């Protein structure tokens, strides 16, 4: 049986993968259900986003079923009880970005609190 830290990291990974799923991204309600109300992102473009404004990106078709985001080197660590930090490499149609996100456990489950993308070669 997995210990609490392993389960917490896996829950954050599961949520992260859902947010990369084109079907989930097409549903603002599903996306908002995975984002913390205090969510912020610093995108690979350098732009700052919040939970409402990120919906323009997620529902805009930036990830398609025909060419899903390729994820590698996913790892996570529990920073404190109920807080997980994930890092991974994402390739979206040749655009390569290191991703970092912080997930926190809320009354409704694990939700992404912060996300940042940094372009790489």
Short mmCIF file of C-alpha atoms in Angstrom, two decimals:
data_model
loop_
_atom_site.label_atom_id
_atom_site.label_comp_id
_atom_site.label_asym_id
_atom_site.label_seq_id
_atom_site.Cartn_x
_atom_site.Cartn_y
_atom_site.Cartn_z
CA UNK A 1 0.00 0.00 0.00
CA UNK A 2 1.24 3.46 -0.87
CA UNK A 3 2.00 5.84 1.93
CA UNK A 4 0.29 9.22 2.27
CA UNK A 5 3.07 11.10 0.44
CA UNK A 6 2.96 8.76 -2.55
CA UNK A 7 -0.84 9.05 -2.70
CA UNK A 8 -0.65 12.85 -2.54
CA UNK A 9 1.91 13.02 -5.36
CA UNK A 10 -0.13 10.62 -7.48
CA UNK A 11 -3.30 12.68 -6.93
CA UNK A 12 -1.47 15.80 -8.14
CA UNK A 13 -0.08 13.94 -11.16
CA UNK A 14 -3.56 12.64 -11.99
CA UNK A 15 -4.94 16.20 -11.83
CA UNK A 16 -2.09 17.56 -13.94
CA UNK A 17 -2.70 14.94 -16.62
CA UNK A 18 -6.41 15.77 -16.65
CA UNK A 19 -5.59 19.44 -17.27
CA UNK A 20 -3.55 18.35 -20.30
CA UNK A 21 -6.39 16.23 -21.69
CA UNK A 22 -8.08 17.95 -24.69
CA UNK A 23 -11.53 16.75 -23.62
CA UNK A 24 -11.13 18.19 -20.13
CA UNK A 25 -9.64 21.43 -21.48
CA UNK A 26 -12.70 21.91 -23.70
CA UNK A 27 -14.92 22.05 -20.60
CA UNK A 28 -14.55 25.26 -18.56
CA UNK A 29 -16.43 23.65 -15.67
CA UNK A 30 -14.03 20.70 -15.54
CA UNK A 31 -10.99 22.97 -15.76
CA UNK A 32 -12.29 25.23 -12.99
CA UNK A 33 -12.94 22.16 -10.87
CA UNK A 34 -9.23 21.36 -11.02
CA UNK A 35 -8.02 24.90 -10.35
CA UNK A 36 -7.84 26.47 -6.93
CA UNK A 37 -9.94 29.66 -6.65
CA UNK A 38 -6.66 31.48 -5.92
CA UNK A 39 -4.91 29.92 -8.94
CA UNK A 40 -2.23 31.91 -10.75
CA UNK A 41 0.04 31.00 -13.62
CA UNK A 42 3.08 32.54 -15.18
CA UNK A 43 2.93 31.14 -18.67
CA UNK A 44 5.80 30.27 -20.97
CA UNK A 45 5.03 33.58 -22.72
CA UNK A 46 5.65 35.46 -19.46
CA UNK A 47 2.01 36.41 -19.16
CA UNK A 48 0.24 36.12 -15.81
CA UNK A 49 -3.09 34.24 -15.71
CA UNK A 50 -5.77 33.55 -13.11
CA UNK A 51 -8.47 30.88 -12.98
CA UNK A 52 -10.90 32.79 -15.19
CA UNK A 53 -8.47 34.09 -17.81
CA UNK A 54 -6.72 30.73 -18.28
CA UNK A 55 -9.99 29.38 -19.70
CA UNK A 56 -9.27 31.27 -22.93
CA UNK A 57 -6.16 29.12 -23.34
CA UNK A 58 -7.56 25.80 -22.22
CA UNK A 59 -10.73 26.05 -24.30
CA UNK A 60 -8.93 27.54 -27.29
CA UNK A 61 -7.86 24.21 -28.75
CA UNK A 62 -4.15 24.59 -27.98
CA UNK A 63 -4.08 20.84 -27.28
CA UNK A 64 -5.81 18.57 -29.75
CA UNK A 65 -6.67 14.88 -29.53
CA UNK A 66 -4.70 14.36 -32.74
CA UNK A 67 -1.48 15.68 -31.18
CA UNK A 68 -1.59 15.43 -27.39
CA UNK A 69 1.03 16.96 -25.13
CA UNK A 70 3.93 14.57 -24.59
CA UNK A 71 4.94 14.52 -20.93
CA UNK A 72 8.24 13.21 -19.60
CA UNK A 73 10.38 13.39 -16.47
CA UNK A 74 7.33 13.90 -14.24
CA UNK A 75 8.27 14.03 -10.58
CA UNK A 76 6.64 15.28 -7.44
CA UNK A 77 7.41 15.99 -3.83
CA UNK A 78 5.26 16.78 -0.82
CA UNK A 79 6.27 20.22 0.45
CA UNK A 80 3.95 20.13 3.47
CA UNK A 81 0.82 18.21 4.41
CA UNK A 82 -1.68 18.89 1.64
CA UNK A 83 0.82 20.63 -0.68
CA UNK A 84 2.57 18.93 -3.63
CA UNK A 85 5.08 20.38 -6.09
CA UNK A 86 5.31 18.76 -9.54
CA UNK A 87 7.88 19.31 -12.27
CA UNK A 88 7.89 17.83 -15.75
CA UNK A 89 8.85 18.38 -19.34
CA UNK A 90 6.04 19.01 -21.87
CA UNK A 91 6.27 18.93 -25.64
CA UNK A 92 3.24 20.40 -27.40
CA UNK A 93 3.66 20.11 -31.16
CA UNK A 94 7.39 20.85 -30.94
CA UNK A 95 7.12 23.60 -28.34
CA UNK A 96 9.23 22.33 -25.46
CA UNK A 97 8.57 23.72 -21.97
CA UNK A 98 9.63 22.82 -18.44
CA UNK A 99 6.53 22.93 -16.27
CA UNK A 100 6.20 23.41 -12.52
CA UNK A 101 3.00 23.35 -10.53
CA UNK A 102 1.88 23.47 -6.93
CA UNK A 103 -1.20 21.49 -5.92
CA UNK A 104 -3.03 21.81 -2.64
CA UNK A 105 -5.64 19.68 -0.98
CA UNK A 106 -8.94 21.50 -0.48
CA UNK A 107 -12.36 20.48 0.80
CA UNK A 108 -13.23 19.46 -2.78
CA UNK A 109 -10.00 17.57 -3.50
CA UNK A 110 -6.61 18.31 -5.02
CA UNK A 111 -6.53 21.55 -7.00
CA UNK A 112 -3.76 23.38 -8.83
CA UNK A 113 -2.74 26.50 -6.93
CA UNK A 114 0.18 27.71 -9.08
CA UNK A 115 1.70 26.84 -12.45
CA UNK A 116 4.71 28.10 -14.38
CA UNK A 117 6.14 27.24 -17.77
CA UNK A 118 9.68 27.97 -18.91
CA UNK A 119 10.58 27.49 -22.58
CA UNK A 120 13.62 25.36 -23.34
CA UNK A 121 15.62 24.33 -26.38
#
